[in-house]
Amino acid sequence: DTEVTQTPKHLVMGMTNKKSLKCEQHMGHRAMYWYKQKAKKPPELMFVYSYEKLSINESVPSRFSPECPNSSLLNLHLHALQPEDSALYLCASSQGTGTGGGNTIYFGEGSWLTVV
Amino acid sequence: KQEVTQIPAALSVPEGENLVLNCSFTDSAIYNLQWFRQDPGKGLTSLLLIQSSQREQTSGRLNASLDKSSGRSTLYIAASQPGDSATYLCAVSKGGGTSYGKLTFGQGTILTVHP
């Protein structure tokens, strides 16, 4: 089973709302990622968690707050977002962080976020 | 800064044709390269991963090659089917350890296979 599950699939939120995106994997993967994808563009990395610790933050605005409660779960807390933050947010995971040549990175179906 | 380019941007072929998608990258110091497909409005599906020490990988009708020194990879799809219609993305990883997962993607090739 190579499944990364993301909820919700669609989210509409106002600029003053607080919401969260959730991601779950049961493959025993120890690295998890958040990517953002705008329409007709490739995904761009936001955050990397390795062994439940934040290892990369790609200068993401603080209105996005990641959290890794345990090795299977990854959350993205959203607060005071702007309309330009509307995008597809993709969660991904890999068994490790590439030791030995690389581990396949598996993506979820994404959460479509619309900020109004 | 790594830049990844995919050619062509779009490709339309009749069912049954063999086809090649191209990916080039400017910095040959890559850790590995992955090919993904993305259906409209969906997430990414991993197709093949080629480690920097490898020359090619095969899965079913797909074959991906890697020439690290020239900064090129190709994805060969044999006997294309309408179900292969999707956007194909290649992505390179710079290194392992804490920088792993920082993929640099190409803009993708939109493939349409018509019956």
Tab-separated table of C-alpha atoms in Angstrom:
chain	number	residue	atom	x	y	z
A	1	ASP	CA	0.000	0.000	0.000
A	2	THR	CA	1.629	3.231	-1.165
A	3	GLU	CA	-1.034	5.622	-0.058
A	4	VAL	CA	-0.824	9.104	1.326
A	5	THR	CA	-4.240	10.328	2.454
A	6	GLN	CA	-5.109	14.014	2.591
A	7	THR	CA	-8.175	15.687	4.075
A	8	PRO	CA	-10.137	17.668	3.235
A	9	LYS	CA	-10.111	17.369	-0.554
A	10	HIS	CA	-11.583	20.845	-0.912
A	11	LEU	CA	-11.544	23.774	1.507
A	12	VAL	CA	-12.934	27.268	1.148
A	13	MET	CA	-11.922	29.688	3.858
A	14	GLY	CA	-12.126	33.390	4.575
A	15	MET	CA	-9.082	35.505	5.191
A	16	THR	CA	-9.794	35.636	8.928
A	17	ASN	CA	-10.441	31.932	9.378
A	18	LYS	CA	-8.233	29.307	10.975
A	19	LYS	CA	-8.250	25.896	9.343
A	20	SER	CA	-6.013	22.857	9.050
A	21	LEU	CA	-5.027	20.435	6.330
A	22	LYS	CA	-4.283	16.877	7.388
A	23	CYS	CA	-2.080	14.191	5.906
A	24	GLU	CA	-1.653	10.578	6.951
A	25	GLN	CA	0.488	7.680	5.794
A	26	HIS	CA	0.825	4.175	7.181
A	27	MET	CA	3.841	3.043	5.180
A	28	GLY	CA	6.294	3.567	8.016
A	29	HIS	CA	7.840	6.493	6.170
A	30	ARG	CA	10.015	8.754	8.279
A	31	ALA	CA	10.113	11.778	5.989
A	32	MET	CA	7.062	13.871	5.128
A	33	TYR	CA	6.652	16.941	2.970
A	34	TRP	CA	4.288	19.769	2.110
A	35	TYR	CA	4.261	21.107	-1.434
A	36	LYS	CA	2.188	23.900	-2.964
A	37	GLN	CA	1.040	23.825	-6.586
A	38	LYS	CA	-0.526	26.738	-8.412
A	39	ALA	CA	-2.564	26.167	-11.543
A	40	LYS	CA	-0.509	25.025	-14.541
A	41	LYS	CA	2.714	25.209	-12.519
A	42	PRO	CA	4.905	22.472	-11.045
A	43	PRO	CA	4.824	21.796	-7.292
A	44	GLU	CA	7.042	23.869	-5.025
A	45	LEU	CA	8.418	22.622	-1.732
A	46	MET	CA	7.210	24.278	1.460
A	47	PHE	CA	8.366	22.086	4.372
A	48	VAL	CA	10.266	18.865	5.042
A	49	TYR	CA	9.946	16.815	8.208
A	50	SER	CA	12.513	14.147	8.898
A	51	TYR	CA	11.951	11.816	11.845
A	52	GLU	CA	9.219	14.175	13.094
A	53	LYS	CA	11.529	17.182	13.154
A	54	LEU	CA	11.287	20.127	10.792
A	55	SER	CA	14.387	20.017	8.608
A	56	ILE	CA	13.515	22.412	5.774
A	57	ASN	CA	11.340	25.539	5.735
A	58	GLU	CA	11.503	27.151	2.318
A	59	SER	CA	10.957	30.658	3.709
A	60	VAL	CA	7.242	30.046	3.954
A	61	PRO	CA	5.168	32.875	5.504
A	62	SER	CA	4.225	32.302	9.137
A	63	ARG	CA	0.533	32.178	8.249
A	64	PHE	CA	1.353	28.579	7.287
A	65	SER	CA	2.305	26.512	10.335
A	66	PRO	CA	3.282	22.850	9.950
A	67	GLU	CA	2.998	20.251	12.676
A	68	CYS	CA	4.077	16.625	12.844
A	69	PRO	CA	2.323	15.026	15.846
A	70	ASN	CA	3.772	11.583	15.119
A	71	SER	CA	5.510	9.675	12.367
A	72	SER	CA	2.259	8.973	10.512
A	73	LEU	CA	0.619	12.383	10.621
A	74	LEU	CA	1.414	15.780	9.178
A	75	ASN	CA	-0.750	18.859	9.575
A	76	LEU	CA	-0.651	22.279	7.974
A	77	HIS	CA	-2.337	24.961	10.055
A	78	LEU	CA	-3.656	27.935	8.116
A	79	HIS	CA	-4.398	31.373	9.522
A	80	ALA	CA	-5.000	34.795	7.993
A	81	LEU	CA	-4.388	33.574	4.468
A	82	GLN	CA	-4.541	35.726	1.363
A	83	PRO	CA	-6.419	35.014	-1.868
A	84	GLU	CA	-3.088	34.377	-3.603
A	85	ASP	CA	-2.576	31.403	-1.284
A	86	SER	CA	-5.317	29.573	-3.163
A	87	ALA	CA	-3.688	26.465	-4.603
A	88	LEU	CA	-3.449	22.691	-4.468
A	89	TYR	CA	-1.544	21.637	-1.348
A	90	LEU	CA	0.190	18.314	-1.723
A	91	CYS	CA	1.503	16.120	1.042
A	92	ALA	CA	4.179	13.549	0.295
A	93	SER	CA	6.269	11.001	2.127
A	94	SER	CA	9.307	8.787	1.636
A	95	GLN	CA	10.772	5.902	3.572
A	96	GLY	CA	13.872	7.815	4.386
A	97	THR	CA	15.813	10.837	3.317
A	98	GLY	CA	17.638	9.299	0.441
A	99	THR	CA	20.407	7.288	2.015
A	100	GLY	CA	21.848	4.861	-0.482
A	101	GLY	CA	20.658	6.544	-3.629
A	102	GLY	CA	17.160	7.592	-2.996
A	103	ASN	CA	13.726	6.705	-1.831
A	104	THR	CA	10.663	7.146	-3.967
A	105	ILE	CA	8.569	10.084	-2.865
A	106	TYR	CA	4.849	9.310	-2.773
A	107	PHE	CA	2.306	12.084	-3.100
A	108	GLY	CA	-1.263	12.327	-1.891
A	109	GLU	CA	-4.198	13.528	-3.979
A	110	GLY	CA	-3.917	17.010	-2.542
A	111	SER	CA	-6.208	19.493	-0.848
A	112	TRP	CA	-7.691	22.213	-3.005
A	113	LEU	CA	-7.682	25.450	-1.013
A	114	THR	CA	-9.654	28.529	-2.007
A	115	VAL	CA	-9.221	31.691	0.049
A	116	VAL	CA	-12.041	34.210	-0.327
B	1	LYS	CA	20.498	27.203	-9.178
B	2	GLN	CA	19.145	24.011	-10.699
B	3	GLU	CA	16.832	24.468	-13.656
B	4	VAL	CA	14.825	21.634	-15.182
B	5	THR	CA	13.366	21.865	-18.672
B	6	GLN	CA	10.942	19.476	-20.312
B	7	ILE	CA	10.403	19.204	-24.039
B	8	PRO	CA	7.924	19.162	-25.654
B	9	ALA	CA	5.469	21.183	-23.560
B	10	ALA	CA	2.592	19.282	-25.143
B	11	LEU	CA	2.312	16.190	-27.290
B	12	SER	CA	-0.657	14.644	-29.055
B	13	VAL	CA	-0.322	11.179	-30.569
B	14	PRO	CA	-2.594	8.444	-31.876
B	15	GLU	CA	-3.060	5.335	-29.795
B	16	GLY	CA	-0.378	2.703	-30.243
B	17	GLU	CA	2.540	5.032	-30.944
B	18	ASN	CA	5.816	4.803	-29.097
B	19	LEU	CA	6.888	8.176	-27.727
B	20	VAL	CA	9.707	9.918	-25.920
B	21	LEU	CA	9.509	12.700	-23.380
B	22	ASN	CA	12.635	14.711	-22.668
B	23	CYS	CA	13.954	16.277	-19.488
B	24	SER	CA	17.151	18.281	-19.103
B	25	PHE	CA	18.764	19.790	-16.019
B	26	THR	CA	21.507	22.381	-15.707
B	27	ASP	CA	23.412	21.066	-12.659
B	28	SER	CA	24.646	17.499	-13.131
B	29	ALA	CA	25.292	17.073	-9.394
B	30	ILE	CA	21.992	15.366	-8.779
B	31	TYR	CA	21.178	12.643	-6.287
B	32	ASN	CA	18.404	11.057	-8.266
B	33	LEU	CA	15.694	11.819	-10.794
B	34	GLN	CA	12.054	10.860	-10.618
B	35	TRP	CA	9.329	10.798	-13.230
B	36	PHE	CA	5.734	11.459	-12.134
B	37	ARG	CA	2.396	11.651	-13.868
B	38	GLN	CA	-0.386	13.972	-12.821
B	39	ASP	CA	-3.979	13.632	-13.945
B	40	PRO	CA	-6.052	16.843	-14.067
B	41	GLY	CA	-6.951	18.039	-10.582
B	42	LYS	CA	-5.145	15.139	-8.939
B	43	GLY	CA	-1.949	14.466	-7.052
B	44	LEU	CA	1.295	13.083	-8.442
B	45	THR	CA	1.835	9.394	-9.133
B	46	SER	CA	5.408	8.180	-9.009
B	47	LEU	CA	6.423	6.315	-12.162
B	48	LEU	CA	10.151	5.684	-11.941
B	49	LEU	CA	13.124	6.725	-9.826
B	50	ILE	CA	16.643	6.621	-11.262
B	51	GLN	CA	19.546	6.936	-8.882
B	52	SER	CA	22.481	9.054	-10.040
B	53	SER	CA	24.628	5.921	-10.439
B	54	GLN	CA	22.075	4.217	-12.679
B	55	ARG	CA	21.537	4.543	-16.413
B	56	GLU	CA	17.952	3.384	-16.745
B	57	GLN	CA	14.896	1.962	-15.044
B	58	THR	CA	11.970	0.065	-16.491
B	59	SER	CA	8.423	-0.518	-15.354
B	60	GLY	CA	5.985	-2.190	-17.726
B	61	ARG	CA	5.671	-0.055	-20.866
B	62	LEU	CA	7.802	2.708	-19.351
B	63	ASN	CA	11.544	3.068	-19.620
B	64	ALA	CA	13.480	5.985	-18.216
B	65	SER	CA	17.108	6.699	-18.979
B	66	LEU	CA	19.560	9.032	-17.323
B	67	ASP	CA	22.715	10.600	-18.718
B	68	LYS	CA	23.944	12.565	-15.739
B	69	SER	CA	27.036	13.993	-17.421
B	70	SER	CA	25.006	15.609	-20.185
B	71	GLY	CA	22.145	16.546	-17.856
B	72	ARG	CA	19.455	14.605	-19.671
B	73	SER	CA	16.763	12.062	-19.004
B	74	THR	CA	14.185	10.540	-21.302
B	75	LEU	CA	10.942	8.735	-20.564
B	76	TYR	CA	9.996	6.236	-23.253
B	77	ILE	CA	6.384	5.065	-23.394
B	78	ALA	CA	5.721	2.047	-25.573
B	79	ALA	CA	2.426	1.347	-27.297
B	80	SER	CA	0.679	4.393	-25.898
B	81	GLN	CA	-2.947	4.161	-24.738
B	82	PRO	CA	-5.632	6.792	-24.104
B	83	GLY	CA	-5.226	6.082	-20.390
B	84	ASP	CA	-1.672	7.419	-20.607
B	85	SER	CA	-3.053	10.913	-21.193
B	86	ALA	CA	-1.784	13.101	-18.351
B	87	THR	CA	0.903	15.623	-17.492
B	88	TYR	CA	4.317	14.039	-17.043
B	89	LEU	CA	6.757	15.738	-14.684
B	90	CYS	CA	10.400	15.037	-14.099
B	91	ALA	CA	12.035	16.120	-10.854
B	92	VAL	CA	15.615	16.055	-9.602
B	93	SER	CA	16.844	15.800	-6.041
B	94	LYS	CA	20.088	17.528	-5.124
B	95	GLY	CA	21.143	15.392	-2.205
B	96	GLY	CA	20.316	12.970	0.547
B	97	GLY	CA	19.940	13.559	4.251
B	98	THR	CA	18.106	16.654	5.421
B	99	SER	CA	18.015	18.161	1.919
B	100	TYR	CA	16.267	15.148	0.433
B	101	GLY	CA	12.762	15.793	-0.801
B	102	LYS	CA	13.662	19.218	-2.088
B	103	LEU	CA	12.689	18.337	-5.620
B	104	THR	CA	13.166	20.688	-8.523
B	105	PHE	CA	10.465	20.032	-11.084
B	106	GLY	CA	10.254	20.689	-14.774
B	107	GLN	CA	7.181	22.452	-16.179
B	108	GLY	CA	5.807	19.151	-17.426
B	109	THR	CA	4.745	17.642	-20.742
B	110	ILE	CA	1.008	17.416	-21.382
B	111	LEU	CA	0.399	14.162	-23.214
B	112	THR	CA	-2.796	13.401	-25.086
B	113	VAL	CA	-3.265	9.967	-26.624
B	114	HIS	CA	-6.317	9.857	-28.884
B	115	PRO	CA	-8.084	6.658	-29.939
